[in-house]
CSV table of C-alpha atoms in Angstrom, one decimal:
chain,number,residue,atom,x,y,z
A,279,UNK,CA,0.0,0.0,0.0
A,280,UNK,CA,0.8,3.6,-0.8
A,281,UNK,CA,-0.8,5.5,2.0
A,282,UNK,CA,-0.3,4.1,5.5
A,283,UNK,CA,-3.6,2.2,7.3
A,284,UNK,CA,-4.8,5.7,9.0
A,285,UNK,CA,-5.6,7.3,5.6
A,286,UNK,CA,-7.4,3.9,4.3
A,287,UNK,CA,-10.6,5.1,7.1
A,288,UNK,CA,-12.8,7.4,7.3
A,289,UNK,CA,-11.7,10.0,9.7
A,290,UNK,CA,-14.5,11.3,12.5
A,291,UNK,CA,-14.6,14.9,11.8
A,292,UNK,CA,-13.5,17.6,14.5
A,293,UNK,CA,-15.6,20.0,15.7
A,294,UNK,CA,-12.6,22.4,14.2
A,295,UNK,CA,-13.1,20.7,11.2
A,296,UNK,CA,-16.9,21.4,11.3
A,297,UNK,CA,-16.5,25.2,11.8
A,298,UNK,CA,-13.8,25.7,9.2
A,299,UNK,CA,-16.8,24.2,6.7
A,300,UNK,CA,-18.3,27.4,5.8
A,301,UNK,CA,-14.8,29.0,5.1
A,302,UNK,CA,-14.0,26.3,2.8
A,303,UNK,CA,-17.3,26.2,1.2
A,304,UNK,CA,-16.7,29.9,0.9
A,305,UNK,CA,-12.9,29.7,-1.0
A,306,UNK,CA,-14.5,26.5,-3.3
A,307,UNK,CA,-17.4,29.7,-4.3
A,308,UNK,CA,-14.1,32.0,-4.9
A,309,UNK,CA,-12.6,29.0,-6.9
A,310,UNK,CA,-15.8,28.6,-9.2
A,311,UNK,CA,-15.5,32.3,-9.8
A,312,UNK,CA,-12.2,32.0,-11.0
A,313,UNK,CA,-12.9,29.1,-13.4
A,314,UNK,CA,-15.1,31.7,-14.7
A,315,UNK,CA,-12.8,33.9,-15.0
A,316,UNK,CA,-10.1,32.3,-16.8
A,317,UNK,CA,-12.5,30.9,-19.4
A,318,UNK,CA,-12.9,34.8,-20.1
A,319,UNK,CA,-9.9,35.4,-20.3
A,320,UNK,CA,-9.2,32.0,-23.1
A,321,UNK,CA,-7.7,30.3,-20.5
A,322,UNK,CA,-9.6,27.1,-21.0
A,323,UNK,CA,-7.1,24.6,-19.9
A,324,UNK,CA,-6.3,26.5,-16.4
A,325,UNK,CA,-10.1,26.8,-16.2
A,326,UNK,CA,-10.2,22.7,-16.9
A,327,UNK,CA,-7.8,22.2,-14.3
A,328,UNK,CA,-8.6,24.4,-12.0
A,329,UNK,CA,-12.5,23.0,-12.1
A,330,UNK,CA,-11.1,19.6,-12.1
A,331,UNK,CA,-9.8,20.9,-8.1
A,332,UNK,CA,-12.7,23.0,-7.3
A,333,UNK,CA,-14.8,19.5,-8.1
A,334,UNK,CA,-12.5,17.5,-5.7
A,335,UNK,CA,-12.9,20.1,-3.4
A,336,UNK,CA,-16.8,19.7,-3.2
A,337,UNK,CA,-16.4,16.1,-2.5
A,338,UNK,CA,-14.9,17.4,0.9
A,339,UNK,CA,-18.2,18.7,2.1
A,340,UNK,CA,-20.9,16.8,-0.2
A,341,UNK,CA,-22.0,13.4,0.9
A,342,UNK,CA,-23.0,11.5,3.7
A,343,UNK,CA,-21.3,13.3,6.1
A,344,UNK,CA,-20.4,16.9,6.7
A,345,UNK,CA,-16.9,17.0,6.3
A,346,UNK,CA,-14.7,14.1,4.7
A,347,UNK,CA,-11.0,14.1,5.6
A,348,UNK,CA,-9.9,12.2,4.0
A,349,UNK,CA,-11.4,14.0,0.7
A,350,UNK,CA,-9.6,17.2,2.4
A,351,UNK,CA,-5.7,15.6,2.2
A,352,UNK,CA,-6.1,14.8,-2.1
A,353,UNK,CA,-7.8,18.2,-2.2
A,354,UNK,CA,-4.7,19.7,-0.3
A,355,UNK,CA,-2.2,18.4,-3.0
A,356,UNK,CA,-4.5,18.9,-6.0
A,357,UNK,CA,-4.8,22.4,-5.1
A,358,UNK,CA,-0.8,22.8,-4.1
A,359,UNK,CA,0.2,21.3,-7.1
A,360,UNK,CA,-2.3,23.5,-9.1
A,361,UNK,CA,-1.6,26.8,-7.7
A,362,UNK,CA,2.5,25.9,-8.9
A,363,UNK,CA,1.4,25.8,-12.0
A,364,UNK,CA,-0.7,29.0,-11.7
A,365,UNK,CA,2.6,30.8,-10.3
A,366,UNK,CA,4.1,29.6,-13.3
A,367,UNK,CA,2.1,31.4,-15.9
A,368,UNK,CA,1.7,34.7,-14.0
A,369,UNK,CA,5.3,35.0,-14.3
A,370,UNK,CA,4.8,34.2,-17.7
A,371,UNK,CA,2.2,36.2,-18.3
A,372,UNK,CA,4.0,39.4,-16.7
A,373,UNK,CA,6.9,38.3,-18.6
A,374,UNK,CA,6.1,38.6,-21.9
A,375,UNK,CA,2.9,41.2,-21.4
A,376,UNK,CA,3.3,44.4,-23.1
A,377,UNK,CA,0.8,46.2,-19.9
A,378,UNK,CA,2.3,46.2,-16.7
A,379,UNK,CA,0.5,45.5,-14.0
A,380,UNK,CA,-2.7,47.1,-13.0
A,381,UNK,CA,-1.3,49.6,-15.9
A,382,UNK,CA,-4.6,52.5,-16.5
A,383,UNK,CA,-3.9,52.6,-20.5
A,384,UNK,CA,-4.4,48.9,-20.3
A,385,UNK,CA,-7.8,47.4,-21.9
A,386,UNK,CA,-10.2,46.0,-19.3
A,387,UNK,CA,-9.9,42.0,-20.3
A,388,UNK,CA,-6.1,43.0,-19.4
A,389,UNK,CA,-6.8,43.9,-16.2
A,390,UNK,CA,-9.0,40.9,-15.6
A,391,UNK,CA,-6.9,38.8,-16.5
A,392,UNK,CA,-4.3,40.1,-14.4
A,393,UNK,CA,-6.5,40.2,-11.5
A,394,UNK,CA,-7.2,36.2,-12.3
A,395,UNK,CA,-4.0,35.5,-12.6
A,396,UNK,CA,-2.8,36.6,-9.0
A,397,UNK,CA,-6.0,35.6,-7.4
A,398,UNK,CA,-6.0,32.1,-8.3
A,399,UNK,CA,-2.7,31.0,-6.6
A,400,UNK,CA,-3.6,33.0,-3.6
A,401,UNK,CA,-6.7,31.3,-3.3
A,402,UNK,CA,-5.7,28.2,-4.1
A,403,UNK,CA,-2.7,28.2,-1.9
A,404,UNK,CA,-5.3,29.3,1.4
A,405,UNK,CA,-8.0,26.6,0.5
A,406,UNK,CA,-5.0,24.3,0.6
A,407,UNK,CA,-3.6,25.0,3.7
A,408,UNK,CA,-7.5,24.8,5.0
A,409,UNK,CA,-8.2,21.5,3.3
A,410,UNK,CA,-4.2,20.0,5.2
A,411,UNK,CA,-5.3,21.8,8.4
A,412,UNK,CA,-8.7,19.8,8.4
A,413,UNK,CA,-7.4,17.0,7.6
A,414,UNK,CA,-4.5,17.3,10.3
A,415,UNK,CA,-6.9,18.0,13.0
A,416,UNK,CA,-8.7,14.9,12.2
A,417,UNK,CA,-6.1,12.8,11.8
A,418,UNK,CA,-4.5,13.5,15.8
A,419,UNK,CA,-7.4,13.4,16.6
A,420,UNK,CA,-8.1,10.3,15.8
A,421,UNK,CA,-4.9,9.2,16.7
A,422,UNK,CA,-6.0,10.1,20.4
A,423,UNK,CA,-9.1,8.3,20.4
A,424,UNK,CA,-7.7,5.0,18.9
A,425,UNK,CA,-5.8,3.0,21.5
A,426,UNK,CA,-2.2,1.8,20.0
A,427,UNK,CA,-2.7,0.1,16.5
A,428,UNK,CA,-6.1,-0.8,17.5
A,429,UNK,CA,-7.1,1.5,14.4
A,430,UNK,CA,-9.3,4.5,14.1
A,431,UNK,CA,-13.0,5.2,15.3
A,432,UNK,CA,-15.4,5.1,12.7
A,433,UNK,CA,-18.7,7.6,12.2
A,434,UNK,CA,-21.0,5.4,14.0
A,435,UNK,CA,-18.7,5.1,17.4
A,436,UNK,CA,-21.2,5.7,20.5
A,437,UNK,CA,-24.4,5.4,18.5
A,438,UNK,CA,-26.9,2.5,16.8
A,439,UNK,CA,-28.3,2.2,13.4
A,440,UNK,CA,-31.5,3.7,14.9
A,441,UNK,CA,-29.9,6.9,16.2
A,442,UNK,CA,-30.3,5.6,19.9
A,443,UNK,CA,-27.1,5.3,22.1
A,444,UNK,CA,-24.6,2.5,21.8
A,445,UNK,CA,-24.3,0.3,24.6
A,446,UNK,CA,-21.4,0.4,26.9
A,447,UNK,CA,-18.8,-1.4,26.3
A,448,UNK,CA,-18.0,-4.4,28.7
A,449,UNK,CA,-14.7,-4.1,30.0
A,450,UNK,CA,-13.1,-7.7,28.1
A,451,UNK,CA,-14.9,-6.3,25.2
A,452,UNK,CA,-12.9,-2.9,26.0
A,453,UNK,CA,-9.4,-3.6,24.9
A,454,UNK,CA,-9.1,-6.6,22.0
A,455,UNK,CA,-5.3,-7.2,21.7
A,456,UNK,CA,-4.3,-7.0,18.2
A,457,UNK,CA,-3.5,-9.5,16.0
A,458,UNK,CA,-0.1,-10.2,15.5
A,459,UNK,CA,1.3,-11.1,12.0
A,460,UNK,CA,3.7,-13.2,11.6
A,461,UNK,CA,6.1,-13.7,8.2
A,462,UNK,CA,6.3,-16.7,6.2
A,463,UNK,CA,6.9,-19.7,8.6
A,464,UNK,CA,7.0,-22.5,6.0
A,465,UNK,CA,9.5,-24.4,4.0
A,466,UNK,CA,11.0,-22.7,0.7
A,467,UNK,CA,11.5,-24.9,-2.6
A,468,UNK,CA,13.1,-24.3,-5.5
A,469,UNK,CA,11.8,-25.2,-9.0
A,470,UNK,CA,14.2,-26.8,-10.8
C-alpha cells in the first residue's frame, strides 16, 4: 500500500473541522469564480484544471457526512500542485505582457486577466492549507481516540443504526489485543 492504514478510514470529523466548513465552502465559491474567470480570459485549460480541483474540493463537504477528511488531504495536494502551476504562468504572463500590472492605459480583459492570474494561486494556496489543516486535526485526533494500532474510530462510534445510544462497552470487550502477523513460517523450494 501507498498510504499508510490511517488514511485507508474514514476520519471522525473535529468540531474544528466542522466550523472551518463554511470558510471552505466559501474559497471553493471564490474557486468557481475564478474558473469563470479564466474561461474569459481564453484560458480554457487552467479553467479545466482548475475546475477539475474545485470538483475534488466539493467532495470534501458533499456526501453523507459533513466534512470528509480524507477528501480534504487529495484536495490539499491537487490544489498545491495547481496553484505551482498557476505561479508559473503569472510569471509568464507578466513576462512577456506588453501592460504592466494594473497599468490604466491597459484594456479592461487585461486587467482581468491580471487580477485572475494573482488571485487564483492566492486562493488556491489558502483553500489548501485549509483543506491540510482539516485534515491534520482529524487525523490527531483520531490518533488520540484510537488506542495503539487498534485503528481509528469510525462515524457510527457511541451510537446505533437507529440513532439511539450504543451500549457500553464491557470491559473484556474494551481492549481486543491485536492480531499479530507473523512472516512466512514454512519451508522454501526451489523449481528446478
Amino acid at each position: 500500500m501507498v498510504l499508510p492504514d490511517i488514511y485507508q478510514h474514514e476520519l471522525v470529523p473535529t468540531e474544528y473541522a466542522l466550523r472551518m466548513r463554511p470558510y471552505f465552502v466559501c474559497l471553493l465559491g471564490l474557486l468557481g469564480f475564478l474558473v469563470v474567470g479564466k474561461v474569459a480570459i481564453h484560458d480554457f485549460w487552467g479553467a479545466t484544471s482548475l475546475m477539475i480541483v474545485s470538483m475534488m474540493g466539493i467532495f470534501v463537504v458533499v456526501g453523507e457526512f459533513t466534512v470528509n477528511s480524507s477528501m480534504a488531504l487529495f484536495f490539499a495536494v491537487m490544489a498545491a500542485m495547481t496553484a505551482m502551476f498557476d505561479v508559473i504562468s503569472l510569471i509568464m504572463y507578466i513576462h512577456f505582457s506588453k501592460h504592466g500590472l494594473f497599468d490604466l492605459k491597459a484594456p479592461p480583459l487585461v486587467i482581468v486577466a491580471q487580477v485572475v492570474l494573482i488571485t487564483c494561486p492566492l486562493v488556491l494556496i489558502v483553500s489548501a492549507s485549509l483543506a491540510y489543516s482539516i485534515f491534520a486535526d482529524c487525523r490527531d485526533f483520531a490518533q488520540e481516540l484510537s488506542p495503539v494500532n487498534q485503528g481509528t474510530p469510525s462515524y457510527t462510534d457511541g451510537e446505533r443504526q437507529d440513532g439511539g445510544p450504543a451500549p457500553a462497552p464491557t470491559p473484556s470487550s474494551a481492549y481486543i489485543q491485536p492480531e499479530i502477523k507473523r512472516p512466512f513460517q514454512g519451508i522454501g523450494r526451489k523449481l528446478r
